[in-house]
PDB file of C-alpha atoms in Angstrom:
ATOM      1  CA  GLN X   1     -19.369   0.107   0.493  1.00  0.00           C
ATOM      2  CA  VAL X   2     -16.014   0.213   1.511  1.00  0.00           C
ATOM      3  CA  GLN X   3     -13.357   3.024   0.588  1.00  0.00           C
ATOM      4  CA  LEU X   4      -9.841   3.045   0.484  1.00  0.00           C
ATOM      5  CA  VAL X   5      -8.348   6.408   0.778  1.00  0.00           C
ATOM      6  CA  GLU X   6      -4.478   6.901   0.533  1.00  0.00           C
ATOM      7  CA  SER X   7      -2.205  10.068   1.541  1.00  0.00           C
ATOM      8  CA  GLY X   8       1.400  10.909   2.016  1.00  0.00           C
ATOM      9  CA  GLY X   9       2.745  10.940  -1.569  1.00  0.00           C
ATOM     10  CA  GLY X  10       4.721  13.764  -2.983  1.00  0.00           C
ATOM     11  CA  LEU X  11       7.941  15.065  -4.406  1.00  0.00           C
ATOM     12  CA  VAL X  12      11.254  14.099  -2.677  1.00  0.00           C
ATOM     13  CA  GLN X  13      15.138  14.020  -3.366  1.00  0.00           C
ATOM     14  CA  ALA X  14      17.066  10.824  -4.079  1.00  0.00           C
ATOM     15  CA  GLY X  15      17.835   9.580  -0.596  1.00  0.00           C
ATOM     16  CA  GLY X  16      14.931  11.300   0.829  1.00  0.00           C
ATOM     17  CA  SER X  17      11.655   9.460   2.785  1.00  0.00           C
ATOM     18  CA  LEU X  18       8.063   9.514   2.509  1.00  0.00           C
ATOM     19  CA  ARG X  19       5.341   7.686   4.533  1.00  0.00           C
ATOM     20  CA  LEU X  20       2.313   6.246   2.851  1.00  0.00           C
ATOM     21  CA  SER X  21      -1.077   5.865   4.736  1.00  0.00           C
ATOM     22  CA  CYS X  22      -4.130   3.865   3.321  1.00  0.00           C
ATOM     23  CA  ARG X  23      -7.239   4.006   5.504  1.00  0.00           C
ATOM     24  CA  ALA X  24     -10.091   1.833   4.984  1.00  0.00           C
ATOM     25  CA  SER X  25     -13.807   3.175   5.750  1.00  0.00           C
ATOM     26  CA  GLY X  26     -17.341   1.830   5.246  1.00  0.00           C
ATOM     27  CA  SER X  27     -19.092  -1.580   6.357  1.00  0.00           C
ATOM     28  CA  ILE X  28     -15.895  -3.653   7.549  1.00  0.00           C
ATOM     29  CA  PHE X  29     -16.298  -6.668   9.469  1.00  0.00           C
ATOM     30  CA  SER X  30     -12.524  -7.635   9.218  1.00  0.00           C
ATOM     31  CA  ILE X  31      -9.503  -6.989   7.055  1.00  0.00           C
ATOM     32  CA  ASP X  32      -7.068  -9.890   6.171  1.00  0.00           C
ATOM     33  CA  ARG X  33      -4.008  -8.897   3.778  1.00  0.00           C
ATOM     34  CA  MET X  34      -2.875  -5.445   3.278  1.00  0.00           C
ATOM     35  CA  ALA X  35      -0.364  -4.658   0.419  1.00  0.00           C
ATOM     36  CA  TRP X  36       1.116  -1.772  -1.597  1.00  0.00           C
ATOM     37  CA  TYR X  37       1.464  -1.964  -5.562  1.00  0.00           C
ATOM     38  CA  ARG X  38       3.056   0.751  -7.662  1.00  0.00           C
ATOM     39  CA  GLN X  39       2.591   1.413 -11.690  1.00  0.00           C
ATOM     40  CA  GLY X  40       4.181   3.673 -13.875  1.00  0.00           C
ATOM     41  CA  PRO X  41       3.501   5.109 -17.203  1.00  0.00           C
ATOM     42  CA  GLY X  42       2.917   2.026 -19.744  1.00  0.00           C
ATOM     43  CA  LYS X  43       4.004  -0.287 -16.893  1.00  0.00           C
ATOM     44  CA  GLN X  44       2.158  -3.248 -15.459  1.00  0.00           C
ATOM     45  CA  ARG X  45       1.371  -2.729 -11.918  1.00  0.00           C
ATOM     46  CA  GLU X  46       3.933  -4.356  -9.568  1.00  0.00           C
ATOM     47  CA  PHE X  47       3.687  -5.541  -6.272  1.00  0.00           C
ATOM     48  CA  VAL X  48       5.821  -3.727  -3.357  1.00  0.00           C
ATOM     49  CA  ALA X  49       5.022  -5.240  -0.007  1.00  0.00           C
ATOM     50  CA  HIS X  50       2.507  -7.224   1.795  1.00  0.00           C
ATOM     51  CA  ILE X  51       1.683  -7.829   5.355  1.00  0.00           C
ATOM     52  CA  SER X  52      -0.880 -10.459   6.642  1.00  0.00           C
ATOM     53  CA  SER X  53      -3.402 -10.373   9.280  1.00  0.00           C
ATOM     54  CA  GLY X  54      -0.933 -11.943  11.905  1.00  0.00           C
ATOM     55  CA  GLY X  55       1.993  -9.415  10.811  1.00  0.00           C
ATOM     56  CA  SER X  56       4.025 -11.244   8.665  1.00  0.00           C
ATOM     57  CA  THR X  57       5.679  -9.081   6.027  1.00  0.00           C
ATOM     58  CA  ASN X  58       7.072  -9.655   2.488  1.00  0.00           C
ATOM     59  CA  TYR X  59       8.696  -7.248  -0.099  1.00  0.00           C
ATOM     60  CA  ALA X  60       9.563  -7.106  -3.805  1.00  0.00           C
ATOM     61  CA  ASP X  61      13.313  -7.342  -4.014  1.00  0.00           C
ATOM     62  CA  SER X  62      13.917  -3.707  -5.285  1.00  0.00           C
ATOM     63  CA  VAL X  63      12.787  -2.249  -2.000  1.00  0.00           C
ATOM     64  CA  LYS X  64      14.094  -4.775   0.761  1.00  0.00           C
ATOM     65  CA  GLY X  65      15.835  -2.928   3.432  1.00  0.00           C
ATOM     66  CA  ARG X  66      14.548   0.379   2.347  1.00  0.00           C
ATOM     67  CA  PHE X  67      10.560  -0.094   2.603  1.00  0.00           C
ATOM     68  CA  THR X  68       8.899  -0.849   5.625  1.00  0.00           C
ATOM     69  CA  ILE X  69       5.270  -1.930   5.566  1.00  0.00           C
ATOM     70  CA  SER X  70       2.889  -1.951   8.744  1.00  0.00           C
ATOM     71  CA  ARG X  71      -0.751  -1.931   9.853  1.00  0.00           C
ATOM     72  CA  ASP X  72      -2.904  -0.390  12.444  1.00  0.00           C
ATOM     73  CA  ASN X  73      -5.874  -2.630  12.584  1.00  0.00           C
ATOM     74  CA  ALA X  74      -7.817  -0.640  15.385  1.00  0.00           C
ATOM     75  CA  LYS X  75      -7.566   2.180  12.382  1.00  0.00           C
ATOM     76  CA  ASN X  76      -8.034  -0.215   9.183  1.00  0.00           C
ATOM     77  CA  THR X  77      -4.974   1.509   8.066  1.00  0.00           C
ATOM     78  CA  VAL X  78      -1.909   0.266   6.339  1.00  0.00           C
ATOM     79  CA  TYR X  79       1.472   2.167   5.981  1.00  0.00           C
ATOM     80  CA  LEU X  80       4.289   2.035   3.907  1.00  0.00           C
ATOM     81  CA  GLN X  81       7.486   3.512   5.087  1.00  0.00           C
ATOM     82  CA  MET X  82       9.831   4.344   2.380  1.00  0.00           C
ATOM     83  CA  ASN X  83      13.479   5.243   2.819  1.00  0.00           C
ATOM     84  CA  SER X  84      16.621   5.871   0.660  1.00  0.00           C
ATOM     85  CA  LEU X  85      14.365   6.740  -2.080  1.00  0.00           C
ATOM     86  CA  GLN X  86      15.580   6.603  -5.584  1.00  0.00           C
ATOM     87  CA  PRO X  87      14.473   7.974  -8.947  1.00  0.00           C
ATOM     88  CA  GLU X  88      13.256   4.364 -10.099  1.00  0.00           C
ATOM     89  CA  ASP X  89      10.952   4.389  -7.186  1.00  0.00           C
ATOM     90  CA  THR X  90       8.763   7.074  -9.021  1.00  0.00           C
ATOM     91  CA  ASP X  91       5.444   5.704  -9.383  1.00  0.00           C
ATOM     92  CA  VAL X  92       1.851   5.905  -8.769  1.00  0.00           C
ATOM     93  CA  TYR X  93       1.552   3.733  -5.400  1.00  0.00           C
ATOM     94  CA  TYR X  94      -1.951   1.964  -4.599  1.00  0.00           C
ATOM     95  CA  CYS X  95      -3.216   0.176  -1.746  1.00  0.00           C
ATOM     96  CA  ASN X  96      -4.918  -3.054  -1.442  1.00  0.00           C
ATOM     97  CA  MET X  97      -6.674  -4.763   0.955  1.00  0.00           C
ATOM     98  CA  TYR X  98      -8.727  -7.655   1.228  1.00  0.00           C
ATOM     99  CA  VAL X  99     -11.886  -7.185   3.158  1.00  0.00           C
ATOM    100  CA  ARG X 100     -14.684  -9.032   5.045  1.00  0.00           C
ATOM    101  CA  ARG X 101     -18.055  -7.476   4.867  1.00  0.00           C
ATOM    102  CA  VAL X 102     -21.126  -9.186   6.052  1.00  0.00           C
ATOM    103  CA  GLY X 103     -21.280 -12.626   3.952  1.00  0.00           C
ATOM    104  CA  ARG X 104     -18.180 -12.209   1.828  1.00  0.00           C
ATOM    105  CA  TRP X 105     -14.512 -11.234   1.071  1.00  0.00           C
ATOM    106  CA  SER X 106     -13.536  -8.813  -1.548  1.00  0.00           C
ATOM    107  CA  ASP X 107     -10.558  -7.224  -2.872  1.00  0.00           C
ATOM    108  CA  TYR X 108     -10.396  -3.319  -2.452  1.00  0.00           C
ATOM    109  CA  TRP X 109      -8.104  -0.808  -4.094  1.00  0.00           C
ATOM    110  CA  GLY X 110      -7.170   2.932  -3.284  1.00  0.00           C
ATOM    111  CA  GLN X 111      -7.203   5.798  -5.865  1.00  0.00           C
ATOM    112  CA  GLY X 112      -3.451   5.979  -5.934  1.00  0.00           C
ATOM    113  CA  THR X 113      -0.797   8.262  -4.758  1.00  0.00           C
ATOM    114  CA  GLN X 114       1.906   9.824  -6.709  1.00  0.00           C
ATOM    115  CA  VAL X 115       5.589   9.640  -5.638  1.00  0.00           C
ATOM    116  CA  THR X 116       8.111  11.279  -7.457  1.00  0.00           C
ATOM    117  CA  VAL X 117      11.576  11.221  -6.498  1.00  0.00           C
ATOM    118  CA  SER X 118      14.111  13.757  -8.086  1.00  0.00           C
ATOM    119  CA  SER X 119      17.771  12.983  -8.883  1.00  0.00           C
TER     120      SER X 119
END
């Protein structure tokens, strides 16, 4: 079994910063892509940022220049540094990893962490 545990969410004023972390644990052979998504009430889950196993990144247009995704392969952890936060960034943030266990690859999701930005 593989578990993804997120941390770092909270309440921040507009213009502030937060850093999210997501660590994978369990029977892991390797991890390919890592990503962050977010979802608000009544909305579909939307892509935020992605980082490949080789370190290539891409971002949603709405967060480019403000958010930075990074990873620590030794710790099976992905980070999301969020700067210049705005009220429209308020959502539940979910991490996602494509994990190889013995014999197969599977997608895993974290439980979500709330980010609230006040104006």
